[in-house]
Amino acid sequence: MAVTPRPPSRPDDLTLEVVDLIGSVVARYHEEYEEAAAGHELTGAQARLLSLLCLEPLPMRKLAHRLKCEPSNVTGIVDRLESRGLAERRPDPADRRVKVAAATKEGRRVARSLRESLRFAREPLAALTDEERRSLRDTLRTMLDA
């Protein structure tokens, strides 16, 4: 006898509302991030790549993977950041044949300034208490770890 698979259950209304709210938060963040990037004469892609490089130097392929784009696009973005003195290419210490992109001191300063200029971090989050922000942080971490 064949077993008919059960259709996936529909999420409850509260879950759907939370998903919609997360979507709204993400959209607002991206909008403000693009505005902040433009305020630093960067595209959103340049700002995201620069932020990644502030965490650690990375080869082009890893940058492309993290940005979900083609390595050739990353090369162009790094070229533009390099021409402004915000990034540089270096030999990979683990494999001298490979080049990694890294943020320069000026690049780290610009990335920090960009993050600090986001209204999103100052306004809605600032309205929360420290306890509420910690709770939100912990909830988001739990969601991402699931």
PDB file of C-alpha atoms in Angstrom:
ATOM      1  CA  MET A   1       0.000   0.000   0.000  1.00  0.00           C
ATOM      2  CA  ALA A   2       1.422   3.395  -1.036  1.00  0.00           C
ATOM      3  CA  VAL A   3       1.723   6.055   1.615  1.00  0.00           C
ATOM      4  CA  THR A   4       0.549   9.466   0.528  1.00  0.00           C
ATOM      5  CA  PRO A   5       2.849  12.171   1.875  1.00  0.00           C
ATOM      6  CA  ARG A   6       1.111  14.684   4.083  1.00  0.00           C
ATOM      7  CA  PRO A   7       1.200  18.246   2.833  1.00  0.00           C
ATOM      8  CA  PRO A   8       3.409  20.496   4.923  1.00  0.00           C
ATOM      9  CA  SER A   9       1.460  22.109   7.711  1.00  0.00           C
ATOM     10  CA  ARG A  10       0.666  25.786   7.325  1.00  0.00           C
ATOM     11  CA  PRO A  11       2.574  28.027   9.729  1.00  0.00           C
ATOM     12  CA  ASP A  12       0.435  29.557  12.431  1.00  0.00           C
ATOM     13  CA  ASP A  13      -0.579  33.212  12.257  1.00  0.00           C
ATOM     14  CA  LEU A  14       1.962  34.319  14.874  1.00  0.00           C
ATOM     15  CA  THR A  15       4.827  32.696  12.931  1.00  0.00           C
ATOM     16  CA  LEU A  16       3.644  34.369   9.712  1.00  0.00           C
ATOM     17  CA  GLU A  17       3.490  37.743  11.478  1.00  0.00           C
ATOM     18  CA  VAL A  18       7.032  37.288  12.861  1.00  0.00           C
ATOM     19  CA  VAL A  19       8.312  36.333   9.379  1.00  0.00           C
ATOM     20  CA  ASP A  20       6.677  39.462   7.903  1.00  0.00           C
ATOM     21  CA  LEU A  21       8.218  41.634  10.631  1.00  0.00           C
ATOM     22  CA  ILE A  22      11.665  40.125  10.033  1.00  0.00           C
ATOM     23  CA  GLY A  23      11.232  40.872   6.321  1.00  0.00           C
ATOM     24  CA  SER A  24      10.341  44.481   7.106  1.00  0.00           C
ATOM     25  CA  VAL A  25      13.362  44.847   9.399  1.00  0.00           C
ATOM     26  CA  VAL A  26      15.670  43.389   6.729  1.00  0.00           C
ATOM     27  CA  ALA A  27      14.242  45.685   4.031  1.00  0.00           C
ATOM     28  CA  ARG A  28      14.680  48.737   6.249  1.00  0.00           C
ATOM     29  CA  TYR A  29      18.228  47.735   7.142  1.00  0.00           C
ATOM     30  CA  HIS A  30      19.170  47.278   3.466  1.00  0.00           C
ATOM     31  CA  GLU A  31      17.612  50.616   2.520  1.00  0.00           C
ATOM     32  CA  GLU A  32      19.492  52.478   5.232  1.00  0.00           C
ATOM     33  CA  TYR A  33      22.700  50.564   4.526  1.00  0.00           C
ATOM     34  CA  GLU A  34      22.541  51.649   0.852  1.00  0.00           C
ATOM     35  CA  GLU A  35      21.967  55.267   1.952  1.00  0.00           C
ATOM     36  CA  ALA A  36      24.881  55.114   4.401  1.00  0.00           C
ATOM     37  CA  ALA A  37      27.124  53.597   1.719  1.00  0.00           C
ATOM     38  CA  ALA A  38      26.180  56.359  -0.722  1.00  0.00           C
ATOM     39  CA  GLY A  39      27.039  58.901   1.980  1.00  0.00           C
ATOM     40  CA  HIS A  40      30.569  57.479   1.876  1.00  0.00           C
ATOM     41  CA  GLU A  41      30.597  57.436  -1.939  1.00  0.00           C
ATOM     42  CA  LEU A  42      30.347  53.643  -1.989  1.00  0.00           C
ATOM     43  CA  THR A  43      27.890  51.301  -3.615  1.00  0.00           C
ATOM     44  CA  GLY A  44      26.128  48.826  -1.369  1.00  0.00           C
ATOM     45  CA  ALA A  45      28.280  46.016  -2.792  1.00  0.00           C
ATOM     46  CA  GLN A  46      31.481  47.976  -2.128  1.00  0.00           C
ATOM     47  CA  ALA A  47      30.391  48.678   1.447  1.00  0.00           C
ATOM     48  CA  ARG A  48      29.481  45.017   2.099  1.00  0.00           C
ATOM     49  CA  LEU A  49      32.792  43.818   0.668  1.00  0.00           C
ATOM     50  CA  LEU A  50      34.720  46.375   2.702  1.00  0.00           C
ATOM     51  CA  SER A  51      32.892  45.247   5.852  1.00  0.00           C
ATOM     52  CA  LEU A  52      33.888  41.638   5.130  1.00  0.00           C
ATOM     53  CA  LEU A  53      37.510  42.667   4.610  1.00  0.00           C
ATOM     54  CA  CYS A  54      37.501  44.423   7.984  1.00  0.00           C
ATOM     55  CA  LEU A  55      36.861  41.033   9.607  1.00  0.00           C
ATOM     56  CA  GLU A  56      39.746  39.287   7.827  1.00  0.00           C
ATOM     57  CA  PRO A  57      41.683  39.308   4.531  1.00  0.00           C
ATOM     58  CA  LEU A  58      39.995  36.972   2.058  1.00  0.00           C
ATOM     59  CA  PRO A  59      40.725  35.517  -1.377  1.00  0.00           C
ATOM     60  CA  MET A  60      38.456  36.622  -4.236  1.00  0.00           C
ATOM     61  CA  ARG A  61      36.658  33.259  -4.444  1.00  0.00           C
ATOM     62  CA  LYS A  62      35.669  33.363  -0.761  1.00  0.00           C
ATOM     63  CA  LEU A  63      34.520  36.960  -1.127  1.00  0.00           C
ATOM     64  CA  ALA A  64      32.424  35.992  -4.146  1.00  0.00           C
ATOM     65  CA  HIS A  65      30.907  33.087  -2.236  1.00  0.00           C
ATOM     66  CA  ARG A  66      30.029  35.271   0.759  1.00  0.00           C
ATOM     67  CA  LEU A  67      28.580  38.008  -1.450  1.00  0.00           C
ATOM     68  CA  LYS A  68      26.821  35.426  -3.650  1.00  0.00           C
ATOM     69  CA  CYS A  69      28.265  36.792  -6.877  1.00  0.00           C
ATOM     70  CA  GLU A  70      30.822  35.918  -9.524  1.00  0.00           C
ATOM     71  CA  PRO A  71      34.562  36.264  -8.764  1.00  0.00           C
ATOM     72  CA  SER A  72      34.902  38.641 -11.742  1.00  0.00           C
ATOM     73  CA  ASN A  73      32.439  41.017 -10.039  1.00  0.00           C
ATOM     74  CA  VAL A  74      34.490  40.884  -6.847  1.00  0.00           C
ATOM     75  CA  THR A  75      37.657  41.719  -8.796  1.00  0.00           C
ATOM     76  CA  GLY A  76      36.013  44.900 -10.109  1.00  0.00           C
ATOM     77  CA  ILE A  77      34.764  45.891  -6.660  1.00  0.00           C
ATOM     78  CA  VAL A  78      38.200  45.320  -5.103  1.00  0.00           C
ATOM     79  CA  ASP A  79      39.778  47.320  -7.967  1.00  0.00           C
ATOM     80  CA  ARG A  80      37.523  50.302  -7.158  1.00  0.00           C
ATOM     81  CA  LEU A  81      38.177  50.048  -3.405  1.00  0.00           C
ATOM     82  CA  GLU A  82      41.908  49.730  -4.067  1.00  0.00           C
ATOM     83  CA  SER A  83      41.899  52.841  -6.278  1.00  0.00           C
ATOM     84  CA  ARG A  84      40.442  54.785  -3.324  1.00  0.00           C
ATOM     85  CA  GLY A  85      42.988  53.393  -0.871  1.00  0.00           C
ATOM     86  CA  LEU A  86      40.359  51.423   1.066  1.00  0.00           C
ATOM     87  CA  ALA A  87      41.597  47.923   0.200  1.00  0.00           C
ATOM     88  CA  GLU A  88      44.767  46.249  -0.999  1.00  0.00           C
ATOM     89  CA  ARG A  89      45.823  42.925  -2.417  1.00  0.00           C
ATOM     90  CA  ARG A  90      48.419  40.872  -0.538  1.00  0.00           C
ATOM     91  CA  PRO A  91      49.986  37.447  -0.945  1.00  0.00           C
ATOM     92  CA  ASP A  92      48.146  34.819   1.107  1.00  0.00           C
ATOM     93  CA  PRO A  93      50.473  33.823   3.966  1.00  0.00           C
ATOM     94  CA  ALA A  94      49.291  30.202   3.624  1.00  0.00           C
ATOM     95  CA  ASP A  95      49.854  30.075  -0.165  1.00  0.00           C
ATOM     96  CA  ARG A  96      52.020  32.755  -1.755  1.00  0.00           C
ATOM     97  CA  ARG A  97      50.492  31.963  -5.181  1.00  0.00           C
ATOM     98  CA  VAL A  98      47.114  33.244  -3.990  1.00  0.00           C
ATOM     99  CA  LYS A  99      46.253  36.911  -3.448  1.00  0.00           C
ATOM    100  CA  VAL A 100      43.918  38.026  -0.706  1.00  0.00           C
ATOM    101  CA  ALA A 101      42.078  41.314  -0.458  1.00  0.00           C
ATOM    102  CA  ALA A 102      42.431  43.207   2.817  1.00  0.00           C
ATOM    103  CA  ALA A 103      41.056  46.452   4.199  1.00  0.00           C
ATOM    104  CA  THR A 104      43.583  49.232   4.664  1.00  0.00           C
ATOM    105  CA  LYS A 105      43.632  51.423   7.767  1.00  0.00           C
ATOM    106  CA  GLU A 106      41.571  53.990   5.849  1.00  0.00           C
ATOM    107  CA  GLY A 107      39.191  51.244   4.708  1.00  0.00           C
ATOM    108  CA  ARG A 108      38.614  50.161   8.307  1.00  0.00           C
ATOM    109  CA  ARG A 109      37.995  53.788   9.300  1.00  0.00           C
ATOM    110  CA  VAL A 110      35.440  54.255   6.495  1.00  0.00           C
ATOM    111  CA  ALA A 111      33.694  50.953   7.331  1.00  0.00           C
ATOM    112  CA  ARG A 112      33.461  51.936  11.006  1.00  0.00           C
ATOM    113  CA  SER A 113      32.099  55.367  10.076  1.00  0.00           C
ATOM    114  CA  LEU A 114      29.544  53.741   7.778  1.00  0.00           C
ATOM    115  CA  ARG A 115      28.331  51.401  10.539  1.00  0.00           C
ATOM    116  CA  GLU A 116      28.114  54.301  12.977  1.00  0.00           C
ATOM    117  CA  SER A 117      26.086  56.372  10.504  1.00  0.00           C
ATOM    118  CA  LEU A 118      23.271  53.807  10.262  1.00  0.00           C
ATOM    119  CA  ARG A 119      20.141  55.393  11.722  1.00  0.00           C
ATOM    120  CA  PHE A 120      18.761  51.895  12.156  1.00  0.00           C
ATOM    121  CA  ALA A 121      21.207  51.199  14.982  1.00  0.00           C
ATOM    122  CA  ARG A 122      20.605  54.534  16.678  1.00  0.00           C
ATOM    123  CA  GLU A 123      16.842  54.912  16.482  1.00  0.00           C
ATOM    124  CA  PRO A 124      14.717  51.747  16.818  1.00  0.00           C
ATOM    125  CA  LEU A 125      17.309  49.742  18.715  1.00  0.00           C
ATOM    126  CA  ALA A 126      18.159  52.650  20.981  1.00  0.00           C
ATOM    127  CA  ALA A 127      14.497  52.728  22.056  1.00  0.00           C
ATOM    128  CA  LEU A 128      14.963  49.252  23.570  1.00  0.00           C
ATOM    129  CA  THR A 129      16.383  48.717  27.037  1.00  0.00           C
ATOM    130  CA  ASP A 130      19.709  46.912  27.437  1.00  0.00           C
ATOM    131  CA  GLU A 131      17.775  43.847  28.596  1.00  0.00           C
ATOM    132  CA  GLU A 132      15.502  43.959  25.525  1.00  0.00           C
ATOM    133  CA  ARG A 133      18.491  44.321  23.178  1.00  0.00           C
ATOM    134  CA  ARG A 134      20.259  41.384  24.862  1.00  0.00           C
ATOM    135  CA  SER A 135      17.084  39.294  24.586  1.00  0.00           C
ATOM    136  CA  LEU A 136      16.703  40.210  20.909  1.00  0.00           C
ATOM    137  CA  ARG A 137      20.370  39.390  20.279  1.00  0.00           C
ATOM    138  CA  ASP A 138      20.031  36.019  21.988  1.00  0.00           C
ATOM    139  CA  THR A 139      16.826  35.199  20.101  1.00  0.00           C
ATOM    140  CA  LEU A 140      18.443  36.095  16.755  1.00  0.00           C
ATOM    141  CA  ARG A 141      21.482  33.959  17.589  1.00  0.00           C
ATOM    142  CA  THR A 142      19.200  31.052  18.459  1.00  0.00           C
ATOM    143  CA  MET A 143      17.374  31.444  15.138  1.00  0.00           C
ATOM    144  CA  LEU A 144      20.622  31.560  13.166  1.00  0.00           C
ATOM    145  CA  ASP A 145      22.036  28.518  14.978  1.00  0.00           C
ATOM    146  CA  ALA A 146      18.910  26.432  14.290  1.00  0.00           C
TER     147      ALA A 146
END
